[in-house]
Coordinates of C-alpha atoms and ligand atoms in Angstrom, one line a residue:
M1349 CA 72.6 -1.4 17.6
P1350 CA 74.8 -0.1 19.9
R1351 CA 73.9 3.8 21.3
P1352 CA 74.2 6.1 18.7
L1353 CA 76.7 8.3 20.6
S1354 CA 80.5 8.1 19.3
A1355 CA 84.2 9.9 19.1
T1356 CA 85.0 9.7 15.3
V1357 CA 88.8 10.9 15.3
H1358 CA 90.2 12.0 12.2
L1359 CA 93.5 11.4 11.2
D1360 CA 93.7 13.8 8.4
S1361 CA 93.6 16.2 10.6
M1362 CA 95.4 15.4 13.0
R1363 CA 98.3 15.0 10.3
H1364 CA 97.5 18.5 9.3
N1365 CA 97.6 20.1 12.5
L1366 CA 101.1 18.7 12.8
A1367 CA 102.4 20.2 9.6
R1368 CA 100.6 23.7 11.6
V1369 CA 103.1 23.2 14.2
R1370 CA 106.0 22.7 11.9
A1371 CA 105.3 25.6 9.7
C1372 CA 104.9 28.1 12.5
T1373 CA 108.5 26.7 14.0
P1374 CA 110.5 25.9 10.9
G1375 CA 113.5 23.7 12.8
A1376 CA 112.6 22.2 15.8
K1377 CA 111.7 19.5 16.5
V1378 CA 108.5 17.9 17.8
W1379 CA 106.8 16.4 20.8
G1380 CA 103.3 15.2 19.8
V1381 CA 101.5 15.7 23.2
V1382 CA 99.8 13.0 24.1
K1383 CA 98.8 12.8 27.5
A1384 CA 95.6 11.8 29.4
N1385 CA 95.1 9.6 26.7
A1386 CA 95.6 11.9 24.0
Y1387 CA 94.1 14.5 24.9
G1388 CA 91.3 11.6 25.4
H1389 CA 91.7 10.7 21.6
G1390 CA 93.0 7.4 22.4
L1391 CA 96.8 6.6 22.3
E1392 CA 96.1 4.4 19.4
H1393 CA 95.0 6.5 17.2
A1394 CA 97.5 9.9 18.4
L1395 CA 99.5 7.0 17.5
R1396 CA 98.6 7.2 13.6
G1397 CA 97.7 10.4 13.3
F1398 CA 101.1 11.2 14.7
A1399 CA 103.5 9.1 13.4
D1400 CA 105.5 11.6 11.4
A1401 CA 106.2 13.2 15.0
D1402 CA 109.8 13.4 16.1
G1403 CA 108.6 12.0 19.4
L1404 CA 105.8 12.2 22.0
A1405 CA 105.7 13.1 25.3
L1406 CA 103.1 12.2 27.7
I1407 CA 102.6 12.2 31.5
E1408 CA 101.2 8.3 32.4
T1409 CA 104.4 5.8 32.8
E1410 CA 101.8 3.0 32.1
G1411 CA 101.1 5.1 28.4
A1412 CA 104.6 5.0 27.6
V1413 CA 104.6 1.5 27.8
R1414 CA 101.6 0.9 25.8
L1415 CA 103.5 3.3 23.2
R1416 CA 106.5 1.6 22.9
E1417 CA 103.7 -2.4 23.0
L1418 CA 102.3 -0.5 20.2
G1419 CA 105.4 0.1 18.1
W1420 CA 106.1 3.3 18.7
T1421 CA 109.9 3.3 18.4
R1422 CA 111.1 7.3 18.3
P1423 CA 111.5 9.1 21.5
L1424 CA 108.9 9.0 24.4
L1425 CA 109.3 11.8 26.9
L1426 CA 107.9 11.4 30.5
L1427 CA 106.6 14.9 31.5
E1428 CA 106.3 15.3 34.8
G1429 CA 109.6 12.5 35.0
I1430 CA 109.3 9.5 37.4
F1431 CA 107.3 9.2 40.9
E1432 CA 109.4 6.7 42.6
P1433 CA 112.8 5.4 42.0
A1434 CA 111.8 2.0 40.6
D1435 CA 110.4 4.0 38.3
T1436 CA 113.8 3.9 36.3
A1437 CA 113.8 0.4 35.9
L1438 CA 111.2 1.7 33.4
L1439 CA 113.3 4.6 31.5
D1440 CA 115.2 2.4 31.4
Q1441 CA 113.7 -1.0 29.9
Y1442 CA 111.2 1.3 27.4
G1443 CA 114.2 4.0 26.4
L1444 CA 112.3 6.5 28.1
N1445 CA 113.2 10.3 27.9
S1446 CA 113.0 12.1 31.4
A1447 CA 112.2 15.4 32.5
V1448 CA 113.5 15.4 35.8
H1449 CA 112.1 18.8 38.1
C1450 CA 113.5 18.6 41.7
V1451 CA 116.1 16.8 43.9
E1452 CA 114.1 13.8 44.8
Q1453 CA 114.3 12.8 41.3
I1454 CA 118.1 13.7 40.8
A1455 CA 118.4 11.0 44.0
M1456 CA 117.1 8.5 42.1
L1457 CA 118.3 8.6 39.2
E1458 CA 121.9 9.1 40.9
Q1459 CA 121.5 6.1 42.5
A1460 CA 119.9 4.1 39.5
R1461 CA 121.2 1.4 37.3
F1462 CA 121.0 1.5 33.8
S1463 CA 122.2 -0.6 31.3
R1464 CA 122.2 2.2 27.9
P1465 CA 122.5 6.2 28.2
I1466 CA 119.3 8.0 29.2
D1467 CA 118.7 11.9 28.2
V1468 CA 117.0 13.8 30.3
H1469 CA 114.8 17.1 30.2
L1470 CA 115.6 19.4 32.9
K1471 CA 112.8 21.5 34.5
M1472 CA 113.3 25.4 35.5
N1473 CA 110.4 27.4 37.5
T1474 CA 110.6 30.2 35.4
G1475 CA 107.4 31.8 36.9
M1476 CA 104.4 29.4 36.5
N1477 CA 106.0 27.8 40.2
R1478 CA 104.5 24.7 39.7
L1479 CA 106.9 22.3 38.4
G1480 CA 111.3 22.7 37.7
F1481 CA 113.6 24.4 39.8
R1482 CA 113.8 28.1 40.2
P1483 CA 116.8 29.9 37.7
D1484 CA 118.9 29.7 40.5
Q1485 CA 118.9 26.6 41.2
F1486 CA 119.5 25.2 37.9
A1487 CA 122.6 25.3 36.8
H1488 CA 123.8 23.3 40.2
A1489 CA 121.1 20.9 39.1
W1490 CA 122.4 20.6 35.8
Q1491 CA 125.9 19.9 37.4
R1492 CA 124.8 17.8 39.4
L1493 CA 122.7 15.6 36.0
R1494 CA 126.3 16.5 34.3
A1495 CA 128.1 14.0 36.8
I1496 CA 125.9 10.7 36.4
A1497 CA 127.3 8.1 33.8
A1498 CA 124.3 7.1 32.0
V1499 CA 123.0 10.6 31.3
R1500 CA 123.9 11.6 27.6
E1501 CA 122.2 14.7 26.4
I1502 CA 120.3 17.5 28.6
T1503 CA 117.6 18.9 27.1
L1504 CA 116.7 22.4 28.9
M1505 CA 113.1 23.2 29.6
T1506 CA 110.4 25.5 30.6
H1507 CA 106.7 25.5 31.0
F1508 CA 104.5 28.8 29.6
A1509 CA 101.9 30.2 32.0
N1510 CA 100.3 32.7 29.6
A1511 CA 101.4 32.0 26.0
D1512 CA 97.7 31.9 25.0
E1513 CA 98.2 36.1 26.1
L1514 CA 101.5 37.6 25.0
E1515 CA 101.4 40.5 27.1
H1516 CA 100.0 39.1 30.1
P1517 CA 100.7 41.8 32.5
R1518 CA 101.3 39.4 35.9
L1519 CA 103.8 37.1 33.6
S1520 CA 104.7 37.6 30.0
V1521 CA 106.4 35.1 28.1
R1522 CA 108.8 37.7 27.2
E1523 CA 109.9 37.4 30.8
Q1524 CA 109.7 33.6 31.6
V1525 CA 112.5 33.7 28.5
R1526 CA 114.4 36.5 30.1
R1527 CA 114.6 34.2 33.3
F1528 CA 115.3 31.1 31.4
C1529 CA 117.6 32.7 29.3
A1530 CA 119.1 33.8 32.4
G1531 CA 119.1 30.8 34.8
A1532 CA 120.4 28.6 31.8
D1533 CA 123.4 30.8 30.9
G1534 CA 126.7 28.7 30.0
I1535 CA 125.1 25.5 29.7
D1536 CA 124.7 24.0 27.0
G1537 CA 121.8 21.7 25.2
P1538 CA 118.7 21.4 23.0
R1539 CA 115.8 23.7 24.8
S1540 CA 112.5 23.6 24.7
L1541 CA 110.1 26.0 26.0
S1542 CA 106.9 26.3 23.1
N1543 CA 103.4 24.2 24.4
S1544 CA 100.9 25.5 21.6
G1545 CA 100.4 28.8 22.8
G1546 CA 104.3 29.5 22.0
V1547 CA 104.1 27.7 19.1
L1548 CA 101.4 29.8 17.7
H1549 CA 102.6 32.6 18.6
Q1550 CA 106.9 31.9 17.6
A1551 CA 106.4 35.0 14.8
E1552 CA 105.6 37.5 17.4
L1553 CA 108.1 36.4 19.1
A1554 CA 110.9 35.6 16.7
A1555 CA 113.3 38.0 18.1
D1556 CA 113.2 36.6 21.7
L1557 CA 112.6 32.8 21.1
S1558 CA 114.0 29.8 19.9
N1559 CA 113.0 26.2 20.5
D1560 CA 115.2 22.2 19.7
W1561 CA 111.6 20.9 21.1
V1562 CA 108.4 22.2 20.8
R1563 CA 105.4 20.3 22.9
P1564 CA 102.3 20.8 21.4
G1565 CA 99.3 19.6 22.8
I1566 CA 95.8 21.4 22.5
M1567 CA 96.6 22.5 18.7
L1568 CA 97.2 19.2 17.9
Y1569 CA 93.9 18.2 18.4
G1570 CA 92.6 21.5 16.5
G1571 CA 91.9 23.4 19.6
T1572 CA 93.6 26.4 20.9
P1573 CA 95.0 27.5 24.4
G1574 CA 92.6 30.6 24.4
G1575 CA 92.8 34.1 22.0
N1576 CA 91.4 33.2 19.0
T1577 CA 89.7 30.3 17.2
A1578 CA 91.3 27.3 15.4
D1579 CA 90.2 28.8 12.0
H1580 CA 92.2 31.6 12.3
F1581 CA 95.3 29.7 13.0
G1582 CA 94.6 26.7 10.1
L1583 CA 93.9 24.2 12.6
R1584 CA 91.6 21.7 12.4
P1585 CA 88.5 19.3 14.2
T1586 CA 90.2 16.0 15.1
M1587 CA 87.2 15.0 17.1
T1588 CA 83.6 15.0 15.8
L1589 CA 81.4 13.5 19.0
A1590 CA 78.1 12.7 17.4
S1591 CA 75.1 11.2 18.0
E1592 CA 71.1 11.4 17.4
I1593 CA 67.8 12.4 18.6
I1594 CA 66.3 9.2 20.0
G1595 CA 62.7 10.6 21.8
I1596 CA 61.1 14.1 20.5
Q1597 CA 58.4 16.3 22.4
E1598 CA 55.8 18.5 21.5
I1599 CA 55.5 21.1 24.2
G1600 CA 52.9 23.8 25.0
A1601 CA 53.6 27.1 26.2
G1602 CA 54.3 27.4 29.8
E1603 CA 55.6 23.8 30.4
T1604 CA 59.1 22.9 31.3
V1605 CA 62.0 20.9 30.3
G1606 CA 64.0 17.9 32.3
Y1607 CA 65.5 17.9 35.9
G1608 CA 65.1 21.4 38.4
S1609 CA 62.5 22.2 35.1
R1610 CA 64.8 24.9 34.5
F1611 CA 63.5 25.9 30.8
E1612 CA 60.4 27.4 30.3
A1613 CA 58.4 27.6 26.8
T1614 CA 57.0 30.6 26.4
E1615 CA 55.5 29.1 23.1
P1616 CA 54.7 26.1 22.0
M1617 CA 57.9 24.1 20.6
R1618 CA 59.8 20.7 19.8
I1619 CA 62.1 19.7 21.8
G1620 CA 64.4 16.4 20.7
V1621 CA 66.3 14.5 23.2
V1622 CA 69.6 13.9 22.1
A1623 CA 71.7 10.2 23.5
C1624 CA 74.5 12.2 25.2
G1625 CA 75.1 13.0 28.7
Y1626 CA 77.7 13.7 31.6
A1627 CA 77.9 10.3 31.9
D1628 CA 79.8 10.7 28.5
G1629 CA 82.1 13.4 29.1
Y1630 CA 79.7 16.5 27.9
P1631 CA 79.9 19.2 30.8
R1632 CA 76.5 19.0 33.0
H1633 CA 76.9 22.7 34.0
A1634 CA 76.7 23.8 30.1
P1635 CA 73.7 26.3 30.2
H1636 CA 70.7 27.4 27.5
G1637 CA 71.6 28.3 25.0
T1638 CA 75.2 26.0 24.4
P1639 CA 75.5 25.3 20.3
V1640 CA 74.5 21.9 19.2
I1641 CA 73.9 21.3 14.9
V1642 CA 71.1 19.0 14.4
D1643 CA 71.1 17.6 10.6
G1644 CA 73.6 20.5 9.6
V1645 CA 71.7 22.9 11.7
R1646 CA 72.7 25.0 14.7
T1647 CA 70.8 25.3 17.3
R1648 CA 70.8 25.2 21.4
L1649 CA 70.8 23.1 24.3
V1650 CA 67.3 23.5 26.2
G1651 CA 66.9 22.2 30.5
R1652 CA 69.9 20.6 32.2
V1653 CA 71.9 17.9 30.9
S1654 CA 71.5 14.8 32.5
M1655 CA 73.8 11.9 32.9
D1656 CA 72.9 9.8 29.7
M1657 CA 70.7 12.3 27.6
M1658 CA 70.1 16.3 27.3
T1659 CA 67.8 18.5 25.3
V1660 CA 67.9 20.4 22.5
D1661 CA 65.7 22.8 20.7
L1662 CA 64.0 21.8 17.6
S1663 CA 61.8 25.0 16.5
G1664 CA 62.9 25.8 12.8
L1665 CA 63.4 21.6 12.6
A1666 CA 60.8 20.8 11.1
G1667 CA 62.3 17.7 9.6
A1668 CA 64.3 16.5 13.1
R1669 CA 62.5 12.9 13.6
V1670 CA 64.4 10.2 15.6
G1671 CA 67.8 9.4 14.1
S1672 CA 68.2 12.6 13.4
K1673 CA 72.5 13.7 13.8
V1674 CA 73.4 15.4 16.6
V1675 CA 77.3 16.8 16.8
L1676 CA 78.1 18.4 20.2
W1677 CA 81.3 19.2 18.8
G1678 CA 83.9 18.9 16.1
A1679 CA 83.4 19.1 12.6
G1680 CA 81.5 22.2 12.2
L1681 CA 81.2 23.2 15.4
P1682 CA 84.8 24.0 17.3
V1683 CA 84.8 22.4 20.0
D1684 CA 86.5 25.5 22.2
E1685 CA 83.5 27.4 21.7
V1686 CA 81.1 24.8 22.9
A1687 CA 83.9 24.9 26.4
D1688 CA 83.6 28.7 26.1
A1689 CA 79.6 28.1 26.4
A1690 CA 79.8 25.6 29.4
G1691 CA 82.7 28.6 30.8
T1692 CA 85.5 26.0 30.7
I1693 CA 88.0 24.9 28.1
G1694 CA 88.4 22.9 25.2
Y1695 CA 91.2 20.0 26.7
E1696 CA 88.8 19.9 29.6
L1697 CA 86.0 18.4 27.0
M1698 CA 87.9 16.4 24.9
C1699 CA 90.2 14.8 28.1
A1700 CA 86.9 14.1 29.8
V1701 CA 85.2 11.9 27.0
A1702 CA 84.0 9.2 28.9
P1703 CA 85.2 5.4 28.2
R1704 CA 81.7 4.3 27.3
V1705 CA 81.4 6.6 24.4
R1706 CA 82.9 4.4 20.7
M1707 CA 85.8 5.7 19.6
M1708 CA 85.5 5.4 15.4
E1709 CA 88.5 6.6 13.4
A1710 CA 88.6 8.0 9.8
D1711 CA 91.0 9.3 7.5
L1712 CA 89.9 11.2 4.3
E1713 CA 93.3 11.1 2.8
N1714 CA 93.0 7.2 2.9
H1715 CA 96.7 7.4 3.8
G1716 CA 99.3 4.4 3.6
Ligands
PLP933 C1 100.5 19.4 28.4 C2 101.5 20.0 28.0 C3 101.6 20.6 27.1 C4 101.3 20.8 26.3 O1 100.2 21.7 26.5 P1 99.2 22.7 26.0 O2 98.7 23.8 25.9 O3 98.5 22.0 25.4 O4 99.9 23.0 24.3 C5 103.1 21.3 27.2 N1 104.4 21.2 27.9 C6 104.2 20.4 29.1 C7 105.2 20.7 30.0 C8 102.6 19.8 29.2 O5 102.5 19.6 30.5

């Protein structure tokens, strides 16, 4: 029998979350963001779960090639664009859309030979100060792209720094939209601004923000960019990381558990050993008390997470035994809640699920 740890990807929840995106932003086309191996879910699963997306967007050129080889025929967008001149051949061969965020990339496109038209997303830096042209350089960049014969459609794009917190005191979404509109003034073309945070707050932003293409990532996976819970937004978890109890220790008051002996029992208790550790992607810095589900009941992590195992409190779980089912996150335990306890975000936990974790697919709707 293989080690009992697995990550189950729920295709029905992926479809549900994609439908939530469409309900939040009616009329906008949707790039399903599948970078980082579809936030840890695997590109094959994402391809099936997001079969209804208008396009898929990612960072990795090899991932884009793989999606084509797996049969994805709709648009694919490289969110960081290309990295060297030779990549222009990939755009051409696989029909990829590319972000363009710097003059070096424009020069690569100017010097490339294309056998078919190419669509690009021209990126504006509206305050994130990561990638993109500043608003006052944007029109010039656009003109250079427009002059390239092979360039067909130029979508105008920016990225929000604080879409999870609409009234952010340092840089609000509305301020970024204002800068975007100023930089894009007089330039025609589709617009793409919103990530998950922008999509989830579209109703409040309706007066200021519209998109031809939205670019949700985390919400498609049932996580949230922060602020409210997935449940509040009507999103469902798309990944359940589950394992089993593989050992039990009965310890007395004053005994300690695990490396560093950081947890000390104050009374006799049962400790369950779970087959899941930091080499599987579970955060090593998760503290005592981080929620875990055993046999459908919430309990807590105790002691330090080790490479292959972690230890949980089985007090009050008299029926728990070797073989009891454990849920680390997913159905019944939002990844954001575990992330919060561990001082990180759901994005990081899902992306970190290690290659040695068996990936399985579930589809409650038996679609197709
Ligand atoms: C990752 C990414 C997204 C998706 O962000 P979420 O917060 O996961 O919705 C959108 N646009 C760009 C450019 C990205 O890199």
